[in-house]
């Protein structure tokens, strides 16, 4: 569970506890201690902040302070309300003609569900999860990945520029560079995240989408391991019957490069779900790894497309419209 989900979980369980508020003062105090006590659930969430990336701390600090304030106020109000009611008899308080309370049950967004499945498959085979910046400099998004300025390969990904030197990342591959700049090999990571492209919008392309990047660097990394790992992933995700295809492709930062396609039964056509390849020695040089010693593979998959194939979703735009009739189905 992410910290955000944990916050929601505490908030929801507290709301449920308020709805079934105890009458016995000892139980009321126990409830207060459970949520708001020095070692309560809220304090526990605060202590988890230590594990966060420093860049995430301000946001979570804010969310947690809000939660604490909200819970404290709601609790105090409830206590006051109960004290007022206590002056009436039990008979007077109960109105058995009132309709019952309806608590709609939420669910995780289909993209979150897909991301969780992807993460758990890769975690089970030794990958760690890392994150990186969505707004990045030209160097990390392009140049370090062997895509120089004015190179035609830039046309592969239409870019939103913040200024001349700053972009909304067009892929999660920028995090490959950050990871390698900050640690020594070997390493094995997946990197989920949002990416942005100024593309023509269609049923399978949107200006915002999600990718999961993969990076594995070690001394002995054969191409077959890349292919085998990705095939294993696809089988875990889609089962053994799905028709898949692996074909050669081109990316400036991998050599050789390939792409995996999945047969889309609904549209009766191939759908590309990921690009991959062996890390180009030029990329290793850019981060100061010796390409004579270190080898690696990388991949980047489109989360929306995987979710579309898995759940038979016809249009990528559904993910971003927040239509309850769509969301309810997951
Ligand atoms: N970054 C590529 C894309 O967005 C995918 C990719 C990642 C390809 C890693 C090779 C290696 O299309």
PDB file of N, CA and C in Angstrom, residues 106-204:
ATOM      1  N   UNK A 106     -16.015   1.860  -2.822  1.00  0.00           N
ATOM      2  CA  UNK A 106     -15.152   2.269  -3.924  1.00  0.00           C
ATOM      3  C   UNK A 106     -14.305   1.119  -4.424  1.00  0.00           C
ATOM      4  N   UNK A 107     -13.539   1.374  -5.465  1.00  0.00           N
ATOM      5  CA  UNK A 107     -12.609   0.356  -5.932  1.00  0.00           C
ATOM      6  C   UNK A 107     -11.389   1.064  -6.493  1.00  0.00           C
ATOM      7  N   UNK A 108     -10.331   0.316  -6.734  1.00  0.00           N
ATOM      8  CA  UNK A 108      -9.154   0.932  -7.313  1.00  0.00           C
ATOM      9  C   UNK A 108      -9.374   1.177  -8.805  1.00  0.00           C
ATOM     10  N   UNK A 109      -8.848   2.285  -9.272  1.00  0.00           N
ATOM     11  CA  UNK A 109      -8.901   2.615 -10.693  1.00  0.00           C
ATOM     12  C   UNK A 109      -8.220   1.487 -11.494  1.00  0.00           C
ATOM     13  N   UNK A 110      -8.783   1.146 -12.670  1.00  0.00           N
ATOM     14  CA  UNK A 110      -8.205   0.043 -13.435  1.00  0.00           C
ATOM     15  C   UNK A 110      -6.706   0.227 -13.736  1.00  0.00           C
ATOM     16  N   UNK A 111      -6.273   1.483 -13.885  1.00  0.00           N
ATOM     17  CA  UNK A 111      -4.835   1.694 -14.129  1.00  0.00           C
ATOM     18  C   UNK A 111      -4.015   1.338 -12.903  1.00  0.00           C
ATOM     19  N   UNK A 112      -4.554   1.694 -11.729  1.00  0.00           N
ATOM     20  CA  UNK A 112      -3.853   1.363 -10.494  1.00  0.00           C
ATOM     21  C   UNK A 112      -3.792  -0.153 -10.332  1.00  0.00           C
ATOM     22  N   UNK A 113      -4.892  -0.820 -10.643  1.00  0.00           N
ATOM     23  CA  UNK A 113      -4.907  -2.282 -10.537  1.00  0.00           C
ATOM     24  C   UNK A 113      -3.859  -2.892 -11.469  1.00  0.00           C
ATOM     25  N   UNK A 114      -3.788  -2.360 -12.700  1.00  0.00           N
ATOM     26  CA  UNK A 114      -2.823  -2.893 -13.660  1.00  0.00           C
ATOM     27  C   UNK A 114      -1.394  -2.640 -13.175  1.00  0.00           C
ATOM     28  N   UNK A 115      -1.150  -1.410 -12.688  1.00  0.00           N
ATOM     29  CA  UNK A 115       0.175  -1.088 -12.157  1.00  0.00           C
ATOM     30  C   UNK A 115       0.555  -2.007 -11.009  1.00  0.00           C
ATOM     31  N   UNK A 116      -0.405  -2.263 -10.116  1.00  0.00           N
ATOM     32  CA  UNK A 116      -0.114  -3.138  -8.974  1.00  0.00           C
ATOM     33  C   UNK A 116       0.273  -4.536  -9.446  1.00  0.00           C
ATOM     34  N   UNK A 117      -0.445  -5.032 -10.473  1.00  0.00           N
ATOM     35  CA  UNK A 117      -0.117  -6.369 -10.987  1.00  0.00           C
ATOM     36  C   UNK A 117       1.277  -6.366 -11.609  1.00  0.00           C
ATOM     37  N   UNK A 118       1.575  -5.341 -12.414  1.00  0.00           N
ATOM     38  CA  UNK A 118       2.895  -5.270 -13.051  1.00  0.00           C
ATOM     39  C   UNK A 118       3.982  -5.247 -11.977  1.00  0.00           C
ATOM     40  N   UNK A 119       3.778  -4.397 -10.969  1.00  0.00           N
ATOM     41  CA  UNK A 119       4.783  -4.291  -9.904  1.00  0.00           C
ATOM     42  C   UNK A 119       4.973  -5.631  -9.215  1.00  0.00           C
ATOM     43  N   UNK A 120       3.880  -6.324  -8.914  1.00  0.00           N
ATOM     44  CA  UNK A 120       4.062  -7.539  -8.120  1.00  0.00           C
ATOM     45  C   UNK A 120       4.725  -8.634  -8.950  1.00  0.00           C
ATOM     46  N   UNK A 121       4.470  -8.660 -10.265  1.00  0.00           N
ATOM     47  CA  UNK A 121       5.141  -9.666 -11.086  1.00  0.00           C
ATOM     48  C   UNK A 121       6.654  -9.413 -11.089  1.00  0.00           C
ATOM     49  N   UNK A 122       7.038  -8.160 -11.298  1.00  0.00           N
ATOM     50  CA  UNK A 122       8.482  -7.882 -11.363  1.00  0.00           C
ATOM     51  C   UNK A 122       9.153  -7.980  -9.999  1.00  0.00           C
ATOM     52  N   UNK A 123       8.428  -7.614  -8.934  1.00  0.00           N
ATOM     53  CA  UNK A 123       9.016  -7.763  -7.605  1.00  0.00           C
ATOM     54  C   UNK A 123       9.315  -9.229  -7.337  1.00  0.00           C
ATOM     55  N   UNK A 124       8.428 -10.104  -7.820  1.00  0.00           N
ATOM     56  CA  UNK A 124       8.603 -11.534  -7.524  1.00  0.00           C
ATOM     57  C   UNK A 124       9.823 -12.111  -8.233  1.00  0.00           C
ATOM     58  N   UNK A 125      10.362 -11.399  -9.228  1.00  0.00           N
ATOM     59  CA  UNK A 125      11.574 -11.917  -9.867  1.00  0.00           C
ATOM     60  C   UNK A 125      12.765 -10.974  -9.632  1.00  0.00           C
ATOM     61  N   UNK A 126      12.741 -10.293  -8.514  1.00  0.00           N
ATOM     62  CA  UNK A 126      13.944  -9.612  -8.042  1.00  0.00           C
ATOM     63  C   UNK A 126      14.116  -8.158  -8.429  1.00  0.00           C
ATOM     64  N   UNK A 127      13.098  -7.529  -9.006  1.00  0.00           N
ATOM     65  CA  UNK A 127      13.215  -6.106  -9.336  1.00  0.00           C
ATOM     66  C   UNK A 127      12.788  -5.257  -8.144  1.00  0.00           C
ATOM     67  N   UNK A 128      13.481  -4.129  -7.939  1.00  0.00           N
ATOM     68  CA  UNK A 128      13.028  -3.142  -6.966  1.00  0.00           C
ATOM     69  C   UNK A 128      12.267  -2.061  -7.714  1.00  0.00           C
ATOM     70  N   UNK A 129      11.520  -1.251  -6.972  1.00  0.00           N
ATOM     71  CA  UNK A 129      10.737  -0.192  -7.594  1.00  0.00           C
ATOM     72  C   UNK A 129      11.394   1.154  -7.286  1.00  0.00           C
ATOM     73  N   UNK A 130      11.569   1.970  -8.328  1.00  0.00           N
ATOM     74  CA  UNK A 130      12.137   3.306  -8.130  1.00  0.00           C
ATOM     75  C   UNK A 130      11.274   4.325  -8.872  1.00  0.00           C
ATOM     76  N   UNK A 131      11.426   5.598  -8.506  1.00  0.00           N
ATOM     77  CA  UNK A 131      10.676   6.662  -9.161  1.00  0.00           C
ATOM     78  C   UNK A 131      11.619   7.793  -9.550  1.00  0.00           C
ATOM     79  N   UNK A 132      11.180   8.631 -10.472  1.00  0.00           N
ATOM     80  CA  UNK A 132      12.025   9.759 -10.878  1.00  0.00           C
ATOM     81  C   UNK A 132      11.162  10.920 -11.328  1.00  0.00           C
ATOM     82  N   UNK A 133      11.824  12.031 -11.697  1.00  0.00           N
ATOM     83  CA  UNK A 133      11.101  13.275 -11.975  1.00  0.00           C
ATOM     84  C   UNK A 133      10.283  13.250 -13.269  1.00  0.00           C
ATOM     85  N   UNK A 134       9.094  13.882 -13.214  1.00  0.00           N
ATOM     86  CA  UNK A 134       8.254  14.013 -14.409  1.00  0.00           C
ATOM     87  C   UNK A 134       8.647  15.235 -15.219  1.00  0.00           C
ATOM     88  N   UNK A 135       9.194  16.238 -14.537  1.00  0.00           N
ATOM     89  CA  UNK A 135       9.736  17.405 -15.236  1.00  0.00           C
ATOM     90  C   UNK A 135      11.247  17.264 -15.168  1.00  0.00           C
ATOM     91  N   UNK A 136      11.880  17.237 -16.312  1.00  0.00           N
ATOM     92  CA  UNK A 136      13.307  16.923 -16.297  1.00  0.00           C
ATOM     93  C   UNK A 136      14.023  17.777 -17.333  1.00  0.00           C
ATOM     94  N   UNK A 137      15.354  17.764 -17.275  1.00  0.00           N
ATOM     95  CA  UNK A 137      16.072  18.551 -18.281  1.00  0.00           C
ATOM     96  C   UNK A 137      16.270  17.727 -19.558  1.00  0.00           C
ATOM     97  N   UNK A 138      16.543  18.451 -20.598  1.00  0.00           N
ATOM     98  CA  UNK A 138      16.751  17.855 -21.917  1.00  0.00           C
ATOM     99  C   UNK A 138      17.796  16.753 -21.856  1.00  0.00           C
ATOM    100  N   UNK A 139      18.816  16.963 -21.025  1.00  0.00           N
ATOM    101  CA  UNK A 139      19.916  16.003 -20.943  1.00  0.00           C
ATOM    102  C   UNK A 139      19.421  14.627 -20.514  1.00  0.00           C
ATOM    103  N   UNK A 140      18.633  14.570 -19.437  1.00  0.00           N
ATOM    104  CA  UNK A 140      18.204  13.258 -18.930  1.00  0.00           C
ATOM    105  C   UNK A 140      17.136  12.610 -19.796  1.00  0.00           C
ATOM    106  N   UNK A 141      16.265  13.439 -20.378  1.00  0.00           N
ATOM    107  CA  UNK A 141      15.202  12.852 -21.200  1.00  0.00           C
ATOM    108  C   UNK A 141      15.719  12.435 -22.582  1.00  0.00           C
ATOM    109  N   UNK A 142      16.720  13.154 -23.080  1.00  0.00           N
ATOM    110  CA  UNK A 142      17.179  12.910 -24.455  1.00  0.00           C
ATOM    111  C   UNK A 142      18.686  12.653 -24.572  1.00  0.00           C
ATOM    112  N   UNK A 143      19.491  13.687 -24.273  1.00  0.00           N
ATOM    113  CA  UNK A 143      20.906  13.616 -24.652  1.00  0.00           C
ATOM    114  C   UNK A 143      21.644  12.427 -24.050  1.00  0.00           C
ATOM    115  N   UNK A 144      21.441  12.205 -22.753  1.00  0.00           N
ATOM    116  CA  UNK A 144      22.156  11.097 -22.108  1.00  0.00           C
ATOM    117  C   UNK A 144      21.702   9.753 -22.674  1.00  0.00           C
ATOM    118  N   UNK A 145      20.498   9.755 -23.265  1.00  0.00           N
ATOM    119  CA  UNK A 145      19.980   8.531 -23.877  1.00  0.00           C
ATOM    120  C   UNK A 145      20.369   8.452 -25.351  1.00  0.00           C
ATOM    121  N   UNK A 146      21.432   9.164 -25.699  1.00  0.00           N
ATOM    122  CA  UNK A 146      21.950   9.050 -27.058  1.00  0.00           C
ATOM    123  C   UNK A 146      21.020   9.681 -28.094  1.00  0.00           C
ATOM    124  N   UNK A 147      20.219  10.686 -27.653  1.00  0.00           N
ATOM    125  CA  UNK A 147      19.365  11.416 -28.596  1.00  0.00           C
ATOM    126  C   UNK A 147      19.826  12.870 -28.585  1.00  0.00           C
ATOM    127  N   UNK A 148      20.812  13.204 -29.438  1.00  0.00           N
ATOM    128  CA  UNK A 148      21.318  14.578 -29.425  1.00  0.00           C
ATOM    129  C   UNK A 148      20.272  15.575 -29.918  1.00  0.00           C
ATOM    130  N   UNK A 149      20.530  16.862 -29.641  1.00  0.00           N
ATOM    131  CA  UNK A 149      19.646  17.922 -30.146  1.00  0.00           C
ATOM    132  C   UNK A 149      19.571  17.834 -31.663  1.00  0.00           C
ATOM    133  N   UNK A 150      18.408  18.096 -32.195  1.00  0.00           N
ATOM    134  CA  UNK A 150      18.168  18.126 -33.645  1.00  0.00           C
ATOM    135  C   UNK A 150      18.303  16.766 -34.316  1.00  0.00           C
ATOM    136  N   UNK A 151      18.415  15.696 -33.514  1.00  0.00           N
ATOM    137  CA  UNK A 151      18.480  14.360 -34.117  1.00  0.00           C
ATOM    138  C   UNK A 151      17.064  13.947 -34.540  1.00  0.00           C
ATOM    139  N   UNK A 152      16.940  13.302 -35.707  1.00  0.00           N
ATOM    140  CA  UNK A 152      15.599  12.922 -36.175  1.00  0.00           C
ATOM    141  C   UNK A 152      14.859  12.008 -35.195  1.00  0.00           C
ATOM    142  N   UNK A 153      15.608  11.283 -34.350  1.00  0.00           N
ATOM    143  CA  UNK A 153      14.944  10.384 -33.400  1.00  0.00           C
ATOM    144  C   UNK A 153      14.044  11.149 -32.441  1.00  0.00           C
ATOM    145  N   UNK A 154      14.272  12.461 -32.307  1.00  0.00           N
ATOM    146  CA  UNK A 154      13.413  13.253 -31.414  1.00  0.00           C
ATOM    147  C   UNK A 154      11.972  13.275 -31.908  1.00  0.00           C
ATOM    148  N   UNK A 155      11.813  13.093 -33.196  1.00  0.00           N
ATOM    149  CA  UNK A 155      10.452  13.120 -33.749  1.00  0.00           C
ATOM    150  C   UNK A 155       9.629  11.918 -33.313  1.00  0.00           C
ATOM    151  N   UNK A 156      10.296  10.878 -32.760  1.00  0.00           N
ATOM    152  CA  UNK A 156       9.546   9.718 -32.303  1.00  0.00           C
ATOM    153  C   UNK A 156       8.599  10.098 -31.163  1.00  0.00           C
ATOM    154  N   UNK A 157       8.966  11.131 -30.420  1.00  0.00           N
ATOM    155  CA  UNK A 157       8.185  11.504 -29.241  1.00  0.00           C
ATOM    156  C   UNK A 157       7.958  13.012 -29.234  1.00  0.00           C
ATOM    157  N   UNK A 158       6.767  13.426 -29.613  1.00  0.00           N
ATOM    158  CA  UNK A 158       6.467  14.859 -29.622  1.00  0.00           C
ATOM    159  C   UNK A 158       6.460  15.390 -28.199  1.00  0.00           C
ATOM    160  N   UNK A 159       7.185  16.477 -28.008  1.00  0.00           N
ATOM    161  CA  UNK A 159       7.532  16.854 -26.645  1.00  0.00           C
ATOM    162  C   UNK A 159       6.826  18.124 -26.189  1.00  0.00           C
ATOM    163  N   UNK A 160       6.380  18.140 -24.932  1.00  0.00           N
ATOM    164  CA  UNK A 160       5.922  19.369 -24.282  1.00  0.00           C
ATOM    165  C   UNK A 160       7.129  20.010 -23.610  1.00  0.00           C
ATOM    166  N   UNK A 161       7.469  21.215 -24.053  1.00  0.00           N
ATOM    167  CA  UNK A 161       8.601  21.915 -23.447  1.00  0.00           C
ATOM    168  C   UNK A 161       8.118  22.898 -22.395  1.00  0.00           C
ATOM    169  N   UNK A 162       8.832  22.955 -21.273  1.00  0.00           N
ATOM    170  CA  UNK A 162       8.564  23.962 -20.235  1.00  0.00           C
ATOM    171  C   UNK A 162       9.369  25.206 -20.589  1.00  0.00           C
ATOM    172  N   UNK A 163      10.642  24.988 -20.919  1.00  0.00           N
ATOM    173  CA  UNK A 163      11.447  26.030 -21.550  1.00  0.00           C
ATOM    174  C   UNK A 163      12.465  25.319 -22.449  1.00  0.00           C
ATOM    175  N   UNK A 164      13.414  26.054 -23.005  1.00  0.00           N
ATOM    176  CA  UNK A 164      14.333  25.451 -23.983  1.00  0.00           C
ATOM    177  C   UNK A 164      15.002  24.193 -23.484  1.00  0.00           C
ATOM    178  N   UNK A 165      15.218  24.160 -22.187  1.00  0.00           N
ATOM    179  CA  UNK A 165      16.044  23.082 -21.651  1.00  0.00           C
ATOM    180  C   UNK A 165      15.271  22.138 -20.728  1.00  0.00           C
ATOM    181  N   UNK A 166      13.950  22.371 -20.595  1.00  0.00           N
ATOM    182  CA  UNK A 166      13.182  21.598 -19.621  1.00  0.00           C
ATOM    183  C   UNK A 166      11.947  21.013 -20.287  1.00  0.00           C
ATOM    184  N   UNK A 167      11.716  19.718 -20.046  1.00  0.00           N
ATOM    185  CA  UNK A 167      10.584  19.060 -20.712  1.00  0.00           C
ATOM    186  C   UNK A 167       9.720  18.315 -19.706  1.00  0.00           C
ATOM    187  N   UNK A 168       8.444  18.076 -20.097  1.00  0.00           N
ATOM    188  CA  UNK A 168       7.667  17.051 -19.413  1.00  0.00           C
ATOM    189  C   UNK A 168       8.193  15.745 -19.991  1.00  0.00           C
ATOM    190  N   UNK A 169       8.636  14.845 -19.185  1.00  0.00           N
ATOM    191  CA  UNK A 169       9.331  13.678 -19.731  1.00  0.00           C
ATOM    192  C   UNK A 169       8.434  12.940 -20.732  1.00  0.00           C
ATOM    193  N   UNK A 170       9.038  12.522 -21.829  1.00  0.00           N
ATOM    194  CA  UNK A 170       8.273  11.830 -22.872  1.00  0.00           C
ATOM    195  C   UNK A 170       8.274  10.332 -22.655  1.00  0.00           C
ATOM    196  N   UNK A 171       9.104   9.886 -21.721  1.00  0.00           N
ATOM    197  CA  UNK A 171       9.163   8.463 -21.370  1.00  0.00           C
ATOM    198  C   UNK A 171       9.807   8.341 -19.992  1.00  0.00           C
ATOM    199  N   UNK A 172       9.683   7.160 -19.404  1.00  0.00           N
ATOM    200  CA  UNK A 172      10.298   6.961 -18.089  1.00  0.00           C
ATOM    201  C   UNK A 172      11.782   6.643 -18.219  1.00  0.00           C
ATOM    202  N   UNK A 173      12.302   6.607 -19.467  1.00  0.00           N
ATOM    203  CA  UNK A 173      13.719   6.266 -19.650  1.00  0.00           C
ATOM    204  C   UNK A 173      14.651   7.280 -18.992  1.00  0.00           C
ATOM    205  N   UNK A 174      14.170   8.505 -18.733  1.00  0.00           N
ATOM    206  CA  UNK A 174      15.024   9.482 -18.037  1.00  0.00           C
ATOM    207  C   UNK A 174      15.502   8.925 -16.705  1.00  0.00           C
ATOM    208  N   UNK A 175      14.679   8.075 -16.078  1.00  0.00           N
ATOM    209  CA  UNK A 175      15.052   7.558 -14.754  1.00  0.00           C
ATOM    210  C   UNK A 175      16.184   6.522 -14.856  1.00  0.00           C
ATOM    211  N   UNK A 176      16.319   5.875 -16.022  1.00  0.00           N
ATOM    212  CA  UNK A 176      17.498   5.021 -16.227  1.00  0.00           C
ATOM    213  C   UNK A 176      18.755   5.812 -15.901  1.00  0.00           C
ATOM    214  N   UNK A 177      18.816   7.035 -16.474  1.00  0.00           N
ATOM    215  CA  UNK A 177      20.009   7.866 -16.294  1.00  0.00           C
ATOM    216  C   UNK A 177      20.189   8.263 -14.830  1.00  0.00           C
ATOM    217  N   UNK A 178      19.086   8.726 -14.205  1.00  0.00           N
ATOM    218  CA  UNK A 178      19.203   9.126 -12.792  1.00  0.00           C
ATOM    219  C   UNK A 178      19.682   7.956 -11.931  1.00  0.00           C
ATOM    220  N   UNK A 179      19.126   6.776 -12.178  1.00  0.00           N
ATOM    221  CA  UNK A 179      19.517   5.620 -11.362  1.00  0.00           C
ATOM    222  C   UNK A 179      21.003   5.323 -11.524  1.00  0.00           C
ATOM    223  N   UNK A 180      21.458   5.332 -12.783  1.00  0.00           N
ATOM    224  CA  UNK A 180      22.853   4.954 -13.020  1.00  0.00           C
ATOM    225  C   UNK A 180      23.821   6.047 -12.558  1.00  0.00           C
ATOM    226  N   UNK A 181      23.370   7.308 -12.619  1.00  0.00           N
ATOM    227  CA  UNK A 181      24.238   8.381 -12.125  1.00  0.00           C
ATOM    228  C   UNK A 181      24.439   8.283 -10.615  1.00  0.00           C
ATOM    229  N   UNK A 182      23.398   7.743  -9.956  1.00  0.00           N
ATOM    230  CA  UNK A 182      23.427   7.778  -8.492  1.00  0.00           C
ATOM    231  C   UNK A 182      23.897   6.502  -7.825  1.00  0.00           C
ATOM    232  N   UNK A 183      24.071   5.437  -8.586  1.00  0.00           N
ATOM    233  CA  UNK A 183      24.596   4.241  -7.933  1.00  0.00           C
ATOM    234  C   UNK A 183      25.466   3.401  -8.851  1.00  0.00           C
ATOM    235  N   UNK A 184      26.234   2.579  -8.200  1.00  0.00           N
ATOM    236  CA  UNK A 184      27.141   1.698  -8.922  1.00  0.00           C
ATOM    237  C   UNK A 184      26.388   0.433  -9.329  1.00  0.00           C
ATOM    238  N   UNK A 185      26.737  -0.158 -10.486  1.00  0.00           N
ATOM    239  CA  UNK A 185      26.135  -1.418 -10.870  1.00  0.00           C
ATOM    240  C   UNK A 185      26.579  -2.532  -9.918  1.00  0.00           C
ATOM    241  N   UNK A 186      25.907  -3.693  -9.874  1.00  0.00           N
ATOM    242  CA  UNK A 186      24.736  -4.040 -10.677  1.00  0.00           C
ATOM    243  C   UNK A 186      23.449  -3.404 -10.147  1.00  0.00           C
ATOM    244  N   UNK A 187      22.459  -3.263 -11.017  1.00  0.00           N
ATOM    245  CA  UNK A 187      21.149  -2.804 -10.543  1.00  0.00           C
ATOM    246  C   UNK A 187      20.002  -3.409 -11.348  1.00  0.00           C
ATOM    247  N   UNK A 188      18.875  -3.484 -10.685  1.00  0.00           N
ATOM    248  CA  UNK A 188      17.709  -4.127 -11.303  1.00  0.00           C
ATOM    249  C   UNK A 188      16.447  -3.429 -10.793  1.00  0.00           C
ATOM    250  N   UNK A 189      15.883  -2.565 -11.635  1.00  0.00           N
ATOM    251  CA  UNK A 189      14.759  -1.737 -11.197  1.00  0.00           C
ATOM    252  C   UNK A 189      13.612  -1.744 -12.198  1.00  0.00           C
ATOM    253  N   UNK A 190      12.406  -1.539 -11.681  1.00  0.00           N
ATOM    254  CA  UNK A 190      11.337  -1.053 -12.539  1.00  0.00           C
ATOM    255  C   UNK A 190      10.948   0.336 -12.045  1.00  0.00           C
ATOM    256  N   UNK A 191      10.473   1.156 -12.975  1.00  0.00           N
ATOM    257  CA  UNK A 191      10.148   2.543 -12.667  1.00  0.00           C
ATOM    258  C   UNK A 191       8.781   2.882 -13.242  1.00  0.00           C
ATOM    259  N   UNK A 192       7.747   2.866 -12.423  1.00  0.00           N
ATOM    260  CA  UNK A 192       6.433   3.260 -12.924  1.00  0.00           C
ATOM    261  C   UNK A 192       6.312   4.783 -12.909  1.00  0.00           C
ATOM    262  N   UNK A 193       5.531   5.330 -13.839  1.00  0.00           N
ATOM    263  CA  UNK A 193       5.333   6.769 -13.776  1.00  0.00           C
ATOM    264  C   UNK A 193       4.547   7.333 -14.936  1.00  0.00           C
ATOM    265  N   UNK A 194       4.162   8.612 -14.772  1.00  0.00           N
ATOM    266  CA  UNK A 194       3.420   9.315 -15.808  1.00  0.00           C
ATOM    267  C   UNK A 194       4.373   9.869 -16.848  1.00  0.00           C
ATOM    268  N   UNK A 195       3.960   9.852 -18.104  1.00  0.00           N
ATOM    269  CA  UNK A 195       4.742  10.476 -19.166  1.00  0.00           C
ATOM    270  C   UNK A 195       3.807  11.310 -20.045  1.00  0.00           C
ATOM    271  N   UNK A 196       4.384  12.219 -20.818  1.00  0.00           N
ATOM    272  CA  UNK A 196       3.575  13.196 -21.553  1.00  0.00           C
ATOM    273  C   UNK A 196       4.039  13.299 -23.001  1.00  0.00           C
ATOM    274  N   UNK A 197       3.093  13.288 -23.923  1.00  0.00           N
ATOM    275  CA  UNK A 197       3.468  13.499 -25.328  1.00  0.00           C
ATOM    276  C   UNK A 197       2.431  14.351 -26.039  1.00  0.00           C
ATOM    277  N   UNK A 198       2.945  15.253 -26.828  1.00  0.00           N
ATOM    278  CA  UNK A 198       2.085  16.172 -27.564  1.00  0.00           C
ATOM    279  C   UNK A 198       1.628  15.503 -28.857  1.00  0.00           C
ATOM    280  N   UNK A 199       0.903  14.406 -28.713  1.00  0.00           N
ATOM    281  CA  UNK A 199       0.549  13.577 -29.865  1.00  0.00           C
ATOM    282  C   UNK A 199      -0.882  13.805 -30.310  1.00  0.00           C
ATOM    283  N   UNK A 200      -1.164  13.374 -31.523  1.00  0.00           N
ATOM    284  CA  UNK A 200      -2.559  13.353 -31.956  1.00  0.00           C
ATOM    285  C   UNK A 200      -3.290  12.352 -31.077  1.00  0.00           C
ATOM    286  N   UNK A 201      -4.416  12.788 -30.494  1.00  0.00           N
ATOM    287  CA  UNK A 201      -5.149  11.931 -29.567  1.00  0.00           C
ATOM    288  C   UNK A 201      -6.034  10.968 -30.358  1.00  0.00           C
ATOM    289  N   UNK A 202      -6.019   9.712 -29.938  1.00  0.00           N
ATOM    290  CA  UNK A 202      -6.843   8.721 -30.620  1.00  0.00           C
ATOM    291  C   UNK A 202      -7.269   7.674 -29.603  1.00  0.00           C
ATOM    292  N   UNK A 203      -7.900   6.589 -30.077  1.00  0.00           N
ATOM    293  CA  UNK A 203      -8.361   5.570 -29.131  1.00  0.00           C
ATOM    294  C   UNK A 203      -7.196   4.933 -28.376  1.00  0.00           C
ATOM    295  N   UNK A 204      -5.982   4.971 -28.970  1.00  0.00           N
ATOM    296  CA  UNK A 204      -4.858   4.333 -28.280  1.00  0.00           C
ATOM    297  C   UNK A 204      -3.732   5.291 -27.895  1.00  0.00           C
TER     298      UNK A 204
END
